Backbone as JSON, one array per atom type, in Angstrom:
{
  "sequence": "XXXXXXXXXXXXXXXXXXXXXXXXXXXXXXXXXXXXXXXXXXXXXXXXXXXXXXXXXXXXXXXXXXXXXXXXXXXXXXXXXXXXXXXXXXXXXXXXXXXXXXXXXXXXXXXXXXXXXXXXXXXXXXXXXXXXXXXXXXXXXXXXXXXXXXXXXXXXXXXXXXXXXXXXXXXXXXXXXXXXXXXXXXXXXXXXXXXXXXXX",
  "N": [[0.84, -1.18, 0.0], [0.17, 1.75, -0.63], [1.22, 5.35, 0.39], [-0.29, 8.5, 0.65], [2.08, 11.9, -0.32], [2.6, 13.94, 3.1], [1.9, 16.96, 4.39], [4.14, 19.45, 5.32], [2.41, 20.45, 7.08], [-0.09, 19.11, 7.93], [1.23, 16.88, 8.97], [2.08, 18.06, 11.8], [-0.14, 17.45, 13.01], [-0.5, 15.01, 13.2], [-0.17, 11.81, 15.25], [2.0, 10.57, 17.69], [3.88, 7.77, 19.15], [3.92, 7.29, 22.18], [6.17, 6.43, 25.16], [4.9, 4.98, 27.0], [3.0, 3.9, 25.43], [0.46, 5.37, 24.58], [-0.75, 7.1, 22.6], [0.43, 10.22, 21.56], [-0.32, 13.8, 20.45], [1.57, 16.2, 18.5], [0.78, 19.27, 20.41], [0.47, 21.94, 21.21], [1.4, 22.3, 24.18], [3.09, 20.22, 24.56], [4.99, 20.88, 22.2], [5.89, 23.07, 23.22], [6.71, 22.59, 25.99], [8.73, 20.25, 24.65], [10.4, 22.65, 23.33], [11.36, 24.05, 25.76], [12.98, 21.7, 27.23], [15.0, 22.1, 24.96], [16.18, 24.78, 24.84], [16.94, 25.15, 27.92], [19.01, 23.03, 27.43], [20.71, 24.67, 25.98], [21.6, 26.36, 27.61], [20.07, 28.99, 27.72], [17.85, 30.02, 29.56], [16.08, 32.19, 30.62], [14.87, 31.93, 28.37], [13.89, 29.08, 28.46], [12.31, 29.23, 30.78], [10.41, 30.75, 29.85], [8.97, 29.56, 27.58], [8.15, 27.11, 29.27], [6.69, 27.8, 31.08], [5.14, 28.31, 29.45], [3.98, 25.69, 28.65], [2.29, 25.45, 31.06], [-0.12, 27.3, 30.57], [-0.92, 26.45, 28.05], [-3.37, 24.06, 27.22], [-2.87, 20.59, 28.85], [-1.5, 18.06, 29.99], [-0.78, 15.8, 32.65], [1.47, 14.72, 33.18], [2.96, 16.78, 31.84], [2.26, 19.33, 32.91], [3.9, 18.37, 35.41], [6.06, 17.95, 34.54], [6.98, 20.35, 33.18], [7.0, 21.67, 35.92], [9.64, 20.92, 37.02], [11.87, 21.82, 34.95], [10.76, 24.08, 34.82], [12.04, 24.51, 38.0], [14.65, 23.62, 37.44], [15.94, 25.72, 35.69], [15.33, 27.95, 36.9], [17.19, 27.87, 39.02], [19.07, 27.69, 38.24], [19.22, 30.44, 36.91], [18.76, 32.39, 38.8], [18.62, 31.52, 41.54], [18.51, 28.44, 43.73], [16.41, 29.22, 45.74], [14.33, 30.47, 44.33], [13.25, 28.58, 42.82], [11.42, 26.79, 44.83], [8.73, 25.98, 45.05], [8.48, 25.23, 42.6], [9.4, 22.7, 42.53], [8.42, 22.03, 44.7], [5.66, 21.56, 43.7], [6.37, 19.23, 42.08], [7.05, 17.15, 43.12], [6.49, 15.03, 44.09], [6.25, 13.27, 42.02], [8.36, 13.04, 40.3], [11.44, 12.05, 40.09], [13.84, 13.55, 39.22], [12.88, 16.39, 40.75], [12.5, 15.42, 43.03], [15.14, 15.14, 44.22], [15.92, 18.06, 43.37], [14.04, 19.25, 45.23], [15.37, 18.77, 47.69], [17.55, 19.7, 47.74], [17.29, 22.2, 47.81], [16.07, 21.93, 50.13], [18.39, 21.86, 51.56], [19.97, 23.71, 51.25], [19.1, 25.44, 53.39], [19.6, 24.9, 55.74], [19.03, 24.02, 57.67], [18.67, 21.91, 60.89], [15.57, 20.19, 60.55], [14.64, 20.44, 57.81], [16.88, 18.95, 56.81], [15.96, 16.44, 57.78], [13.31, 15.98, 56.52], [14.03, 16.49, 53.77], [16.04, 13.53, 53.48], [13.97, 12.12, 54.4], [12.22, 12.45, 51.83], [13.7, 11.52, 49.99], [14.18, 8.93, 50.33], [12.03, 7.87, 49.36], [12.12, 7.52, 46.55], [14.29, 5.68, 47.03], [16.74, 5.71, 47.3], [18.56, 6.41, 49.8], [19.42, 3.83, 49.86], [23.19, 2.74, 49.71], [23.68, 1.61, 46.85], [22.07, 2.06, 45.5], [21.08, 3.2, 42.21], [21.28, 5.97, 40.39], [19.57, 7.72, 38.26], [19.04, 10.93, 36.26], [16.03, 11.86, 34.53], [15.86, 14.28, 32.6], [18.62, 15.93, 31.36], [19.76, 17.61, 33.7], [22.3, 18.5, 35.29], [23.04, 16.95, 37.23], [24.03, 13.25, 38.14], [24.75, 10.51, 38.85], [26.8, 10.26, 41.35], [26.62, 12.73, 42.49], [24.1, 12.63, 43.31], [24.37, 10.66, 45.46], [26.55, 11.56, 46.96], [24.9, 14.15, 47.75], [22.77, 12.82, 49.72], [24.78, 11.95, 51.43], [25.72, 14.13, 52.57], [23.46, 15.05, 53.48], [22.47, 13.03, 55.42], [25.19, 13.5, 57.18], [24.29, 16.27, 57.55], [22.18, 15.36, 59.79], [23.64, 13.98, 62.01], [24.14, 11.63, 61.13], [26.53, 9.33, 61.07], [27.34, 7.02, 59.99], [25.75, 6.19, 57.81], [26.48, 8.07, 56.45], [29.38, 8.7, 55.57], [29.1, 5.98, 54.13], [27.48, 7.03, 51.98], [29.19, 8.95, 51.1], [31.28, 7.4, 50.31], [30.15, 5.89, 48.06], [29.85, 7.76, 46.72], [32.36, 9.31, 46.13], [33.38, 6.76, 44.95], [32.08, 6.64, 41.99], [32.72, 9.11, 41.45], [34.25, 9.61, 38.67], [36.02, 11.69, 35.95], [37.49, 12.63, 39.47], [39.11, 15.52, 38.89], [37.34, 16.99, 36.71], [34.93, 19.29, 36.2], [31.45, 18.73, 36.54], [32.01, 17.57, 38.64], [33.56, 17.97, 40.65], [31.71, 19.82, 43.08], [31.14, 16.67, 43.98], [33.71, 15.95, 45.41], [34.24, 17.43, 47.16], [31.95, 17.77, 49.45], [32.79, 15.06, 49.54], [34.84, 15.11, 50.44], [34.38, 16.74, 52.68], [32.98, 15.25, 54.74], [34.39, 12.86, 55.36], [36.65, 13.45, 54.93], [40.27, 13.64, 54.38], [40.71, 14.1, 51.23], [42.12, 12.24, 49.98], [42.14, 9.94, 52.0]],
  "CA": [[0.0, 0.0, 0.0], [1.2, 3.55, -1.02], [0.94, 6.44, 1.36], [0.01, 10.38, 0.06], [2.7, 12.55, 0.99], [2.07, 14.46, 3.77], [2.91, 18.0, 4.13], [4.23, 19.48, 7.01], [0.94, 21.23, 8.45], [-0.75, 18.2, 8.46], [2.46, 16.39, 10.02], [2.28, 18.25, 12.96], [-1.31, 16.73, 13.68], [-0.53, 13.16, 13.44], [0.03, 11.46, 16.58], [2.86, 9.56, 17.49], [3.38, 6.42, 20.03], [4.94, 7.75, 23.08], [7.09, 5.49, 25.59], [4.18, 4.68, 27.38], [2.19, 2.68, 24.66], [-0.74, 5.67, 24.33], [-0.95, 8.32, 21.24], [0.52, 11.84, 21.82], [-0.33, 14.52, 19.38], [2.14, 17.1, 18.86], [-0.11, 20.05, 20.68], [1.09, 23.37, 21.77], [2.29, 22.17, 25.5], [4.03, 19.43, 23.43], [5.94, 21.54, 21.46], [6.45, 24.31, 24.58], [8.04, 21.39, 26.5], [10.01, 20.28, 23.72], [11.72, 24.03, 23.6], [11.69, 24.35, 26.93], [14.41, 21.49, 27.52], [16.05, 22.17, 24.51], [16.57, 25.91, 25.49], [17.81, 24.37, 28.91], [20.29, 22.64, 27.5], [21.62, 25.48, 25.74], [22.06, 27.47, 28.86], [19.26, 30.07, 27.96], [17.16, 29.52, 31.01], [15.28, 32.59, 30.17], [13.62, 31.29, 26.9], [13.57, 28.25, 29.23], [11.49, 29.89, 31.52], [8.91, 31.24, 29.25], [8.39, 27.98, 27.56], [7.54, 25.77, 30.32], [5.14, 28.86, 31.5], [3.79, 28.21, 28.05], [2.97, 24.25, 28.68], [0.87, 25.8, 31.8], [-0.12, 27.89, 29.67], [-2.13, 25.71, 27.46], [-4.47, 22.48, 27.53], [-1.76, 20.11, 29.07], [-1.48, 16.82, 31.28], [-0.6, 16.11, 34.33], [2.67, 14.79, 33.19], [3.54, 17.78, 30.96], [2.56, 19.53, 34.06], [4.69, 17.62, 36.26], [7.91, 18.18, 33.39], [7.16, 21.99, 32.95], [7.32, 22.08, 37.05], [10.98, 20.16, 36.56], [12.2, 22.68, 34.0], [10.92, 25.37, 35.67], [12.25, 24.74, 38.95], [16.16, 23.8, 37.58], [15.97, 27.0, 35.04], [15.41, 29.33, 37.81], [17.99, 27.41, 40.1], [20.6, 28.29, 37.07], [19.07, 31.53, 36.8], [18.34, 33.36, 40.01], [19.01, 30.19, 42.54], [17.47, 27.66, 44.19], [14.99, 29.62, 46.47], [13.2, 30.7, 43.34], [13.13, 27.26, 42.43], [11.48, 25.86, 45.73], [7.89, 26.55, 44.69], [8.29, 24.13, 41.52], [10.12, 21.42, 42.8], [6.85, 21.46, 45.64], [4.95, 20.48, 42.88], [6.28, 18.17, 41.32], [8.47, 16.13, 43.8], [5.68, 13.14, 44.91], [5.98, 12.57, 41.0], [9.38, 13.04, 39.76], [13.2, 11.97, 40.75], [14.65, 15.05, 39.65], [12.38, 17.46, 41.08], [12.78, 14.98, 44.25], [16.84, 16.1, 44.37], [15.6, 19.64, 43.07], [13.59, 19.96, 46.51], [15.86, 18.1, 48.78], [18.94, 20.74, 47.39], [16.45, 23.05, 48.44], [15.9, 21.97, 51.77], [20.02, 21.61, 52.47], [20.58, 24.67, 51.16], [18.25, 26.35, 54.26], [21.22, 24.63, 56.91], [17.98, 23.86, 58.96], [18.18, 19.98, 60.88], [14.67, 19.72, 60.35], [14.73, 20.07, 56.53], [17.73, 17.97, 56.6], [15.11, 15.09, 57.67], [12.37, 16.08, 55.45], [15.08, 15.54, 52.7], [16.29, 12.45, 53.48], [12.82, 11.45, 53.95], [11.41, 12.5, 50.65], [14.55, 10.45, 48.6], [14.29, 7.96, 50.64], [10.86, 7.31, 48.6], [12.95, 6.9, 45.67], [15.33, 4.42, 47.22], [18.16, 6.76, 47.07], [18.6, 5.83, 51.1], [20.5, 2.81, 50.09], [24.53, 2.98, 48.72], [24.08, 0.66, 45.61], [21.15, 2.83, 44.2], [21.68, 4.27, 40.87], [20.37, 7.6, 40.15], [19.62, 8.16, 36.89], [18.53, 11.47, 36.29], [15.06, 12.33, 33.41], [16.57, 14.97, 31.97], [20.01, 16.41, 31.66], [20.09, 19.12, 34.59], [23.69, 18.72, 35.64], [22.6, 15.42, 38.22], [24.5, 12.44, 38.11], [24.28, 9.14, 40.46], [27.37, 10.75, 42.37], [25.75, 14.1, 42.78], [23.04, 12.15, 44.39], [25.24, 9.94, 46.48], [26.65, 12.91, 47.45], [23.98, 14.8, 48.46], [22.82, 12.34, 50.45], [25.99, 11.75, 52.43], [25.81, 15.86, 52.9], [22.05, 15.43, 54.42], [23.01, 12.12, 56.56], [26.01, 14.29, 57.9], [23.96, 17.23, 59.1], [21.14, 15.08, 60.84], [24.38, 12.93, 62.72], [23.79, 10.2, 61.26], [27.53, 9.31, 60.66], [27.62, 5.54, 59.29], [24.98, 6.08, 56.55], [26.85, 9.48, 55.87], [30.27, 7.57, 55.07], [28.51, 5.11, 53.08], [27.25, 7.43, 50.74], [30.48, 9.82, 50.71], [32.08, 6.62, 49.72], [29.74, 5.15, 47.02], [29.86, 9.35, 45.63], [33.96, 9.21, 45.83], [33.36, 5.92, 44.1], [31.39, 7.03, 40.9], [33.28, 10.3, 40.89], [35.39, 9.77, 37.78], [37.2, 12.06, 36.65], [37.28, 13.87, 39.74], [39.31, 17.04, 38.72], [36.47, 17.51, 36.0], [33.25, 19.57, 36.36], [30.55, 19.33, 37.05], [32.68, 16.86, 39.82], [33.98, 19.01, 42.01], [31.01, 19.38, 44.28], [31.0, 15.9, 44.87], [34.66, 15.7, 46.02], [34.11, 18.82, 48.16], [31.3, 17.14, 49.78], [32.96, 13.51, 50.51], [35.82, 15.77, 51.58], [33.79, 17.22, 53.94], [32.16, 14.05, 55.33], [35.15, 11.84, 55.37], [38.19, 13.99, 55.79], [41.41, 13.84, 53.66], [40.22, 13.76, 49.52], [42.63, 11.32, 49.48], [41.24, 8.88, 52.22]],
  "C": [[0.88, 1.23, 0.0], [0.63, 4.38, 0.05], [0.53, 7.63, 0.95], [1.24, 11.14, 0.62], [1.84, 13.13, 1.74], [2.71, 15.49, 4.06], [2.83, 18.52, 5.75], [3.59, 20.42, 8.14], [0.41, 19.91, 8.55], [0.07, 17.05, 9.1], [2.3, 16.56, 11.66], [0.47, 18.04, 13.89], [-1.31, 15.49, 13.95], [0.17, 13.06, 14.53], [1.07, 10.11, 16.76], [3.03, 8.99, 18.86], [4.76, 7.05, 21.22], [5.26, 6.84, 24.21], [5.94, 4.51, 26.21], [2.96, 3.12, 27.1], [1.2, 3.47, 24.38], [0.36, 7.03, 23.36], [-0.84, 9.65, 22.01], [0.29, 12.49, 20.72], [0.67, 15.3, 19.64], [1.17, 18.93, 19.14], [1.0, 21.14, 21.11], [1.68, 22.87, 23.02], [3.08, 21.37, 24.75], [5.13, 19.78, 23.38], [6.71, 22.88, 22.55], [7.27, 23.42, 25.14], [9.08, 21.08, 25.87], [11.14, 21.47, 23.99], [11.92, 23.95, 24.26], [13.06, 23.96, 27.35], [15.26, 21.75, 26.17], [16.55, 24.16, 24.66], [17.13, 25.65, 26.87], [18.8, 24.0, 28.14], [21.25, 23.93, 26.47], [21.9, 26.46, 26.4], [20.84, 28.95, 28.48], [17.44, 30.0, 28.73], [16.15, 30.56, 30.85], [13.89, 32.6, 29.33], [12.93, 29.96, 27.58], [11.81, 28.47, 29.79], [10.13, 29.95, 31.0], [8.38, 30.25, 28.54], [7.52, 27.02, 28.36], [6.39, 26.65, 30.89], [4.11, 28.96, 30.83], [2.96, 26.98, 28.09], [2.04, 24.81, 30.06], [-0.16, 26.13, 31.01], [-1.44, 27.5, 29.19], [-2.59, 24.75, 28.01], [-3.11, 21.58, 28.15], [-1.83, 18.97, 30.15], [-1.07, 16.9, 31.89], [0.99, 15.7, 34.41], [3.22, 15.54, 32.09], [3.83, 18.78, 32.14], [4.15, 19.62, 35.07], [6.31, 18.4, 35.6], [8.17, 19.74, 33.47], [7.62, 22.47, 34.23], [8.96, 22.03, 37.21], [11.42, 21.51, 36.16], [12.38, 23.95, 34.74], [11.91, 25.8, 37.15], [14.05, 24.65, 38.61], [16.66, 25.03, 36.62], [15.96, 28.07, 35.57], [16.53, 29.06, 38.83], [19.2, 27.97, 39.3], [20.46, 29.82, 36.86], [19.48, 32.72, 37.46], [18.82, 32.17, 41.36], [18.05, 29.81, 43.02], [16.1, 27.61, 45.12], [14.2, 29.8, 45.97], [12.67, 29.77, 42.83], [11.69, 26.38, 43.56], [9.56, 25.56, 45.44], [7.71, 25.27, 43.88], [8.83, 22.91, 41.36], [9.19, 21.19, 43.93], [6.2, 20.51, 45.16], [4.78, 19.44, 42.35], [7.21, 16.6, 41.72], [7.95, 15.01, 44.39], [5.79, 12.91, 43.09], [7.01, 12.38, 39.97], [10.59, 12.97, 40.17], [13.77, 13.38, 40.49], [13.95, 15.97, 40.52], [12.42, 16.98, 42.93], [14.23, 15.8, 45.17], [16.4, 17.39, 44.38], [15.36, 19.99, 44.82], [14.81, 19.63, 48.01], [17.37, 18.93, 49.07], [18.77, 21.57, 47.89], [16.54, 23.61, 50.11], [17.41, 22.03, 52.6], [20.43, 23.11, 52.08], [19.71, 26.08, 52.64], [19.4, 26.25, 55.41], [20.13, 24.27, 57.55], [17.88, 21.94, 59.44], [16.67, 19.31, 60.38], [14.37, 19.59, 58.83], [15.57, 19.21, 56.22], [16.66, 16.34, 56.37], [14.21, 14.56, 56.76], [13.26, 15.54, 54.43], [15.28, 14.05, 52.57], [15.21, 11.55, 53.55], [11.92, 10.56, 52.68], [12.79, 11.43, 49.63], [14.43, 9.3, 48.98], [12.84, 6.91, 49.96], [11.24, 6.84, 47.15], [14.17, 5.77, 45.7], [16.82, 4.75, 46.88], [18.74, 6.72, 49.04], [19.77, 4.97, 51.36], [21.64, 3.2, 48.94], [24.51, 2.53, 47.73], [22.46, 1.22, 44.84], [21.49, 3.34, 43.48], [20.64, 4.96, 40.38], [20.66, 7.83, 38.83], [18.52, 9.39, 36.54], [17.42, 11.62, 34.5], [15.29, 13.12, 32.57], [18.24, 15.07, 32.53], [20.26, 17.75, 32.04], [21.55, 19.17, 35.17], [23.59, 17.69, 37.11], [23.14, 14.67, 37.15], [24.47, 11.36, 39.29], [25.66, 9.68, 41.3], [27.19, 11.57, 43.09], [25.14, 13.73, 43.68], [22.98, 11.55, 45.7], [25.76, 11.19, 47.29], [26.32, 14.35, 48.71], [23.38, 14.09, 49.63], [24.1, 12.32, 51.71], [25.81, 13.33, 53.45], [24.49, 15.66, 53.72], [22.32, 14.57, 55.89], [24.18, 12.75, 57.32], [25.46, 15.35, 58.81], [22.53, 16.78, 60.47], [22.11, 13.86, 62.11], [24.66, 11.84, 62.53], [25.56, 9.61, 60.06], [27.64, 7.98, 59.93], [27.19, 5.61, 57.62], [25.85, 7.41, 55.19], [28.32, 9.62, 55.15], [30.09, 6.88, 54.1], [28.51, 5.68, 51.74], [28.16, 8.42, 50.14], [31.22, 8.66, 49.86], [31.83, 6.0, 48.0], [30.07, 7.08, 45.88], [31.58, 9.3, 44.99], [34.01, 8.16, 44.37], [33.12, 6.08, 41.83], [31.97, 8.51, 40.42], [34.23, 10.78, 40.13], [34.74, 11.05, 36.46], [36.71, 13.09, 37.69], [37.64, 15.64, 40.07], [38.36, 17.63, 37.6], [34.93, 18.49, 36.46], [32.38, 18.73, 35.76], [31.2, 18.66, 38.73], [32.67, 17.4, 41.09], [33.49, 19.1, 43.51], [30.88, 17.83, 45.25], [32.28, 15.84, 45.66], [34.69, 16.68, 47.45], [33.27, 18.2, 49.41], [31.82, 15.65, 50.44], [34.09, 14.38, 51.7], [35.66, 15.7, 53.09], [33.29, 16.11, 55.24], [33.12, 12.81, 55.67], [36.8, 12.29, 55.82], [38.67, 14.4, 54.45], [40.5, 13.53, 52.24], [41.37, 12.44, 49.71], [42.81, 9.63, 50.17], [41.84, 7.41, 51.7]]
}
C-alpha cells in the first residue's frame, strides 16, 4: 500500500506512540516542552522559563505539568538560585526523581536539621537511602548518580547520622570519575567534607 505525501501542516497533527504505549499529538504544551528542555540545554534559562510557562499555559497533562514544574524549577535554580526554584520542585516532587533532588537541594541549602530530615525522607521514597542505588537522572540538569550519592551523604552528615553518611560519601567518591572535571567538584568537596582527607 502507497501512502500520500504528507505535508508538514498536516504532520504536525498526526500522533505519534509515546514510551508509554498511548498516542501523543504534537499540541502546543508538546511543542512548549520540547523548547523548553532544549533551550535548557543550551544554557538560555530565560527562553527556558517562558516555555515551560507556556505548557501551563495551554491544555496540558498532568505529566507535561509535572515536566514543565521540573524545568521550571532547575531553570530558575541556574538563573536566580534555588529559592526561586522551591515553589516548583513542591509540585512536582511526589511525582518526579529530579524534582525529588531539586527539593531536597532546596531543603540543604536552608542549613535547617529539620529540613535535613524532610530531605532524606522525601529520597528515601525513591530508594536513594540505600549505597548501591543508581540515580539516573530524566533529563540532563547537571545530576549524576554521584551528585546524588553525594547529596545524600551531605544530608546524613547534618542530621548525625555518621555511618549512613560515610557510606554514601564513599559510594559518591566511588562514581566520581574524573574527579578534577566539572561538574565533579562538588562531589569531592562534599565527601571531603564528610570523610576527611580527599585522598582517604
Amino acid at each position: 500500500t502507497r501512502y500520500p505525501l504528507v505535508t508538514g501542516v498536516q504532520t504536525c497533527a498526526l500522533p505519534i506512540l509515546g514510551t508509554t504505549g498511548y498516542q501523543r499529538e504534537y499540541t502546543p504544551a508538546y511543542v512548549a516542552l520540547q523548547q523548553g528542555w532544549e533551550e535548557f540545554k543550551l544554557g538560555r534559562y530565560t527562553n527556558a522559563i517562558e516555555s515551560f510557562n507556556n505548557v501551563l499555559a495551554y491544555q496540558h497533562t498532568t505529566e507535561q505539568e509535572v515536566d514543565a514544574h521540573v524545568g521550571l524549577g532547575y531553570s530558575k535554580t541556574r538563573l536566580t538560585g534555588i529559592a526561586d526554584a522551591k515553589d516548583h520542585f513542591e509540585k512536582a516532587k511526589d511525582y518526579d526523581k529530579d524534582a525529588k533532588i531539586g527539593m531536597a537541594g532546596y531543603w540543604l541549602s536552608t542549613a535547617q536539621k529539620e529540613n535535613m530530615q524532610k530531605a532524606i525522607d522525601l529520597l528515601t521514597t525513591s530508594g536513594l537511602n540505600a549505597p548501591d542505588y543508581v540515580y539516573q537522572p530524566v533529563h540532563d540538569v547537571g545530576l549524576n548518580n554521584a551528585k546524588a550519592h553525594a547529596l545524600m551523604a551531605a544530608l546524613y552528615n547534618y542530621v548525625g547520622d555518621l555511618e549512613r553518611a560515610v557510606a554514601h560519601a564513599k559510594k559518591a567518591k566511588e562514581l566520581n570519575v574524573p574527579p578534577k572535571e566539572p561538574p565533579y567538584t562538588s562531589v569531592t568537596q562534599i565527601v571531603t567534607w564528610v570523610i576527611g582527607d580527599a585522598n582517604y
